[in-house]
Amino acid sequence: MIGFAGHQGKEYLPIMRESADIVGGVDSAPPALPLAGEWGFPYYENLDDALKSVDFDAAVVTVPHGEHFPVCARLLAHGRHVIKEKPFAVTEPEARHLIRLAQQADRSVFTLLQRNFDPVFRFARENLARIGEPYWFSYDYHFNLARPTTGWRASWEQARGGVLLDMGYHLVDVLSGMFPEAPRVHSAFVHQYRETRDRGLEDLVGLMCSYPSRGLEGSLRISRHSLAKTEHLCVLGSEGALNVAPGAATLHAVGGAQLERCAPEGSRTDITRSMIAHYLERLEDRDYRRDHLLRQLATVRTIDGIYRDRSGGSSELAHRCA
């Protein structure tokens, strides 16, 4: 467990113990040593010490975005599988490099994205064809934090982006599982606080996505400081609509009549448990590994293209993003 003393790492500890033996933890934060003692596994202040001292099959990586690549590269060089928090990578070149390292090591790099295992999003994917030809989607995801971003997300060197890379990674990945990559994306970056503006960490981003060959358009709005914490995906099609929100998804006919509803009783922990067990069972599945890597590359490519276009970078994708 690498980065186990942070919020996300502590959330995964009890779930990982249900499916695997935790043989060590790496984290330099002061609470890490007593936490490792509480859970009864060896503590290592750095990854090199852990690699020298203990044998293990896979590592769960929950560190700040800027630390992902060097940690994963080191693990792959030592023949370990990686199960990591999003993002898969920060830039497209970094993603391609990580994929090459995974292929050379014949090891998996899986990204922890709970919505792929959430029954309401599975319902949406499985019923997408029932709404005919999609022509519009809107996806909103907002937090209601009362103060400026703090912790490592307030540092560009560690966060490597604002809400688009952090919260938006989940949304772009969901859309990657439903539609092809958007050939054209218009973006608007907004800063509510001077601190985040000065650091280049957007507080809000709005995206307009266009798929001319499919007759499909869509919007995404993502922010940390809205009036309420909300998430809502709506897809309109020629023969109906899909609505997805935490805990419930509905299929509607044209005109709004509800045709089917999915409202599972499980908790967020159940979804996370299912995700981790799924990945652990497929560490050696090369076909599954390949498909996962290609989807993550598409998600990273989209987000990196938006950032590079915003900053005036030049690349094939940046030119494709209006």
C-alpha positions as CSV (number, residue, x, y, z in Angstrom):
1,M,0.0,0.0,0.0
2,I,1.7,3.2,-1.2
3,G,0.3,6.4,0.2
4,F,-1.9,4.5,2.6
5,A,-2.0,7.2,5.3
6,G,-4.0,9.6,3.1
7,H,-7.8,9.8,2.9
8,Q,-8.1,7.5,-0.1
9,G,-5.5,5.0,1.1
10,K,-7.2,4.7,4.5
11,E,-10.5,4.0,2.7
12,Y,-8.9,1.1,0.7
13,L,-7.2,-0.5,3.7
14,P,-10.1,-2.6,5.1
15,I,-11.4,-3.4,1.6
16,M,-7.9,-4.6,0.4
17,R,-7.6,-6.8,3.5
18,E,-10.8,-8.7,2.5
19,S,-9.2,-9.8,-0.8
20,A,-5.4,-9.9,-0.3
21,D,-2.7,-10.0,2.3
22,I,-1.2,-6.5,3.0
23,V,2.5,-7.2,3.5
24,G,3.7,-3.6,3.7
25,G,3.0,0.1,3.5
26,V,5.0,3.0,2.1
27,D,4.2,6.6,3.2
28,S,6.4,9.4,4.6
29,A,3.5,11.2,6.3
30,P,3.8,11.3,10.2
31,P,0.6,9.3,10.8
32,A,1.8,6.4,8.6
33,L,4.0,4.6,11.2
34,P,1.3,4.4,13.9
35,L,-1.3,3.5,11.3
36,A,0.8,0.6,10.0
37,G,1.2,-0.6,13.6
38,E,-2.6,-0.4,14.1
39,W,-3.2,-2.5,11.0
40,G,-0.3,-4.9,11.7
41,F,1.8,-4.6,8.6
42,P,5.5,-3.5,8.1
43,Y,6.1,0.2,7.5
44,Y,8.6,1.6,5.0
45,E,9.4,5.3,4.7
46,N,10.3,4.9,1.0
47,L,9.6,2.6,-1.9
48,D,13.1,1.4,-2.4
49,D,13.2,0.0,1.2
50,A,10.0,-1.9,0.6
51,L,11.2,-3.4,-2.7
52,K,14.4,-4.6,-1.0
53,S,12.6,-6.0,2.1
54,V,9.4,-7.6,1.1
55,D,8.0,-9.8,-1.7
56,F,4.6,-8.8,-3.1
57,D,2.6,-9.3,-6.3
58,A,0.8,-5.9,-6.6
59,A,0.9,-2.4,-5.2
60,V,-2.0,-0.1,-4.5
61,V,-0.9,3.5,-5.3
62,T,-2.7,6.4,-3.8
63,V,-0.3,9.4,-4.0
64,P,-0.6,12.9,-5.3
65,H,-0.9,13.1,-9.1
66,G,2.6,14.4,-9.7
67,E,4.1,11.3,-8.0
68,H,2.2,8.7,-9.9
69,F,4.5,8.1,-12.8
70,P,7.8,7.7,-11.0
71,V,6.2,5.4,-8.4
72,C,4.5,3.2,-11.1
73,A,7.7,3.1,-13.2
74,R,9.7,1.9,-10.3
75,L,7.2,-0.8,-9.5
76,L,7.0,-2.0,-13.1
77,A,10.8,-2.1,-13.3
78,H,10.6,-4.6,-10.4
79,G,7.9,-6.7,-12.0
80,R,5.0,-5.7,-9.8
81,H,1.4,-5.1,-10.9
82,V,-0.1,-1.7,-10.2
83,I,-3.6,-0.8,-9.0
84,K,-3.6,3.0,-8.8
85,E,-5.8,6.0,-8.2
86,K,-6.7,8.2,-11.1
87,P,-5.4,9.7,-13.2
88,F,-3.8,6.9,-15.2
89,A,-1.2,9.6,-16.2
90,V,-1.0,13.4,-16.3
91,T,-0.1,13.8,-20.0
92,E,-0.5,11.7,-23.2
93,P,3.3,11.1,-23.6
94,E,3.4,10.0,-19.9
95,A,0.5,7.6,-20.5
96,R,2.2,6.1,-23.6
97,H,5.4,5.7,-21.7
98,L,3.6,4.0,-18.8
99,I,1.9,1.7,-21.2
100,R,5.2,0.7,-22.8
101,L,6.7,0.0,-19.4
102,A,3.7,-2.2,-18.5
103,Q,4.0,-4.1,-21.8
104,Q,7.7,-4.6,-21.3
105,A,7.2,-5.9,-17.8
106,D,4.1,-7.9,-18.8
107,R,2.3,-6.4,-15.8
108,S,-1.1,-4.7,-15.4
109,V,-1.7,-1.1,-14.5
110,F,-5.3,-0.7,-13.5
111,T,-7.0,2.6,-12.6
112,L,-9.4,2.9,-9.7
113,L,-12.6,4.3,-11.2
114,Q,-15.6,3.4,-9.1
115,R,-18.2,4.5,-11.7
116,N,-17.2,1.7,-14.0
117,F,-18.5,-0.7,-11.3
118,D,-21.5,1.3,-10.2
119,P,-24.8,-0.4,-11.2
120,V,-26.4,2.8,-12.2
121,F,-23.7,3.6,-14.7
122,R,-23.7,0.0,-15.9
123,F,-27.5,0.4,-16.4
124,A,-26.8,3.5,-18.6
125,R,-24.2,1.7,-20.7
126,E,-26.4,-1.3,-21.2
127,N,-29.5,0.7,-22.1
128,L,-27.8,3.4,-24.3
129,A,-29.0,1.7,-27.5
130,R,-32.6,1.8,-26.4
131,I,-32.7,5.6,-26.7
132,G,-32.0,5.5,-30.4
133,E,-29.4,7.8,-31.8
134,P,-27.9,10.0,-29.0
135,Y,-27.9,13.7,-30.0
136,W,-27.1,15.5,-26.7
137,F,-25.7,14.8,-23.3
138,S,-25.1,17.0,-20.2
139,Y,-22.9,15.9,-17.3
140,D,-22.6,18.1,-14.2
141,Y,-20.4,17.2,-11.2
142,H,-20.0,19.7,-8.4
143,F,-18.7,19.9,-4.8
144,N,-19.8,22.6,-2.3
145,L,-16.5,23.4,-0.6
146,A,-16.7,26.6,1.4
147,R,-13.0,27.5,1.2
148,P,-10.2,27.4,-1.3
149,T,-8.6,24.1,-2.1
150,T,-6.1,22.9,0.5
151,G,-3.5,20.1,0.8
152,W,-1.6,18.7,-2.1
153,R,-4.4,19.7,-4.5
154,A,-3.5,23.3,-3.9
155,S,0.0,22.7,-5.3
156,W,0.4,22.6,-9.1
157,E,3.6,20.5,-8.7
158,Q,1.6,17.8,-6.9
159,A,-1.9,18.2,-8.4
160,R,-0.7,19.0,-12.0
161,G,-4.2,20.5,-12.7
162,G,-7.4,21.7,-11.2
163,V,-10.9,20.2,-11.3
164,L,-10.6,18.9,-14.9
165,L,-7.8,16.5,-14.1
166,D,-9.1,15.7,-10.6
167,M,-12.9,15.5,-10.6
168,G,-13.2,15.6,-14.4
169,Y,-11.1,12.5,-15.0
170,H,-14.1,10.4,-13.7
171,L,-16.5,12.1,-16.1
172,V,-14.3,11.9,-19.2
173,D,-13.7,8.2,-18.5
174,V,-17.5,7.5,-18.1
175,L,-18.1,9.2,-21.5
176,S,-15.2,7.2,-23.0
177,G,-17.1,4.1,-22.1
178,M,-20.3,5.4,-23.9
179,F,-19.0,7.4,-26.9
180,P,-15.8,7.8,-29.0
181,E,-13.4,10.6,-28.3
182,A,-14.8,14.0,-29.1
183,P,-13.0,15.4,-32.1
184,R,-13.7,19.0,-31.0
185,V,-13.8,20.4,-27.5
186,H,-14.3,24.0,-26.5
187,S,-13.3,24.8,-22.9
188,A,-13.8,27.6,-20.4
189,F,-11.6,27.7,-17.2
190,V,-12.8,29.7,-14.2
191,H,-11.0,30.7,-11.0
192,Q,-13.0,31.7,-8.0
193,Y,-10.0,32.3,-5.8
194,R,-6.9,34.3,-6.5
195,E,-4.7,31.5,-5.0
196,T,-5.9,29.0,-7.5
197,R,-5.7,31.4,-10.4
198,D,-2.1,32.3,-9.6
199,R,-1.2,28.6,-9.4
200,G,-3.0,27.7,-12.6
201,L,-5.5,25.4,-10.8
202,E,-9.0,25.9,-12.2
203,D,-11.9,25.9,-9.7
204,L,-14.5,25.4,-12.4
205,V,-14.3,24.1,-16.0
206,G,-17.0,24.1,-18.7
207,L,-16.6,21.9,-21.8
208,M,-18.6,21.7,-25.0
209,C,-17.9,18.5,-26.9
210,S,-18.8,18.0,-30.6
211,Y,-19.0,14.8,-32.6
212,P,-20.0,16.0,-36.1
213,S,-20.0,12.6,-37.8
214,R,-22.5,11.3,-35.2
215,G,-24.7,14.4,-34.9
216,L,-23.9,14.4,-31.2
217,E,-23.1,17.4,-28.9
218,G,-22.6,17.5,-25.2
219,S,-21.6,19.6,-22.2
220,L,-19.7,19.0,-19.0
221,R,-19.6,21.4,-16.0
222,I,-17.3,20.6,-13.1
223,S,-16.6,22.7,-10.0
224,R,-15.5,22.6,-6.4
225,H,-17.5,25.5,-4.9
226,S,-21.1,25.2,-6.0
227,L,-24.2,25.5,-3.9
228,A,-24.5,21.8,-3.3
229,K,-22.7,18.6,-4.0
230,T,-24.4,17.1,-7.1
231,E,-23.7,14.7,-9.9
232,H,-26.1,14.2,-12.9
233,L,-25.7,12.8,-16.4
234,C,-28.5,13.1,-18.9
235,V,-28.3,11.6,-22.5
236,L,-31.0,12.5,-25.0
237,G,-31.7,10.3,-28.0
238,S,-34.0,10.0,-30.9
239,E,-36.1,7.4,-29.1
240,G,-35.8,8.4,-25.4
241,A,-33.4,9.5,-22.7
242,L,-31.2,8.3,-19.9
243,N,-30.8,10.0,-16.5
244,V,-28.1,9.0,-14.1
245,A,-27.4,10.3,-10.6
246,P,-25.8,8.7,-7.5
247,G,-28.1,5.9,-6.4
248,A,-30.5,5.8,-9.3
249,A,-30.7,5.7,-13.1
250,T,-33.8,5.9,-15.3
251,L,-34.7,5.1,-18.9
252,H,-37.4,7.4,-20.4
253,A,-39.4,7.3,-23.6
254,V,-39.7,10.4,-25.8
255,G,-42.0,12.7,-24.0
256,G,-40.7,11.7,-20.5
257,A,-42.6,8.6,-19.6
258,Q,-40.4,6.4,-17.4
259,L,-39.8,2.9,-18.9
260,E,-37.3,1.4,-16.4
261,R,-35.5,2.4,-13.2
262,C,-32.3,1.1,-11.6
263,A,-32.0,1.9,-7.9
264,P,-29.6,-0.6,-6.3
265,E,-29.4,-0.9,-2.5
266,G,-25.7,-1.3,-2.2
267,S,-23.3,1.3,-0.8
268,R,-20.3,3.1,-2.2
269,T,-18.1,0.6,-0.2
270,D,-19.8,-2.3,-2.0
271,I,-18.9,-0.7,-5.4
272,T,-15.3,-0.2,-4.3
273,R,-15.1,-3.8,-3.0
274,S,-16.4,-5.1,-6.3
275,M,-13.8,-3.0,-8.2
276,I,-10.8,-4.1,-6.2
277,A,-11.8,-7.8,-6.3
278,H,-12.4,-7.5,-10.1
279,Y,-8.9,-6.1,-10.7
280,L,-7.2,-8.6,-8.4
281,E,-8.8,-11.4,-10.3
282,R,-7.5,-10.1,-13.7
283,L,-3.9,-9.1,-13.0
284,E,-2.7,-11.8,-15.4
285,D,-5.5,-11.3,-18.0
286,R,-3.6,-9.7,-21.0
287,D,-6.8,-9.0,-23.1
288,Y,-8.5,-7.2,-20.2
289,R,-5.3,-5.4,-19.5
290,R,-5.0,-4.2,-23.1
291,D,-8.5,-2.9,-23.3
292,H,-8.1,-1.1,-20.0
293,L,-4.9,0.6,-21.1
294,L,-6.4,1.8,-24.4
295,R,-9.4,3.3,-22.6
296,Q,-7.2,5.1,-20.1
297,L,-5.0,6.4,-22.9
298,A,-8.1,7.9,-24.6
299,T,-9.2,9.6,-21.3
300,V,-5.7,11.0,-20.7
301,R,-5.4,12.1,-24.3
302,T,-8.7,14.1,-24.1
303,I,-7.8,15.9,-20.9
304,D,-4.2,16.6,-21.9
305,G,-5.4,18.0,-25.2
306,I,-7.8,20.4,-23.5
307,Y,-5.0,21.6,-21.2
308,R,-2.5,22.0,-24.0
309,D,-5.0,23.8,-26.2
310,R,-5.8,26.1,-23.3
311,S,-2.1,26.9,-22.8
312,G,-1.4,27.3,-26.6
313,G,0.5,24.1,-26.9
314,S,0.9,22.5,-30.3
315,S,0.1,18.9,-31.1
316,E,-2.2,16.9,-33.3
317,L,-4.8,16.7,-30.6
318,A,-4.4,20.3,-29.5
319,H,-5.2,21.4,-33.1
320,R,-8.2,19.1,-33.1
321,C,-9.5,20.8,-30.0
322,A,-11.1,24.1,-31.1
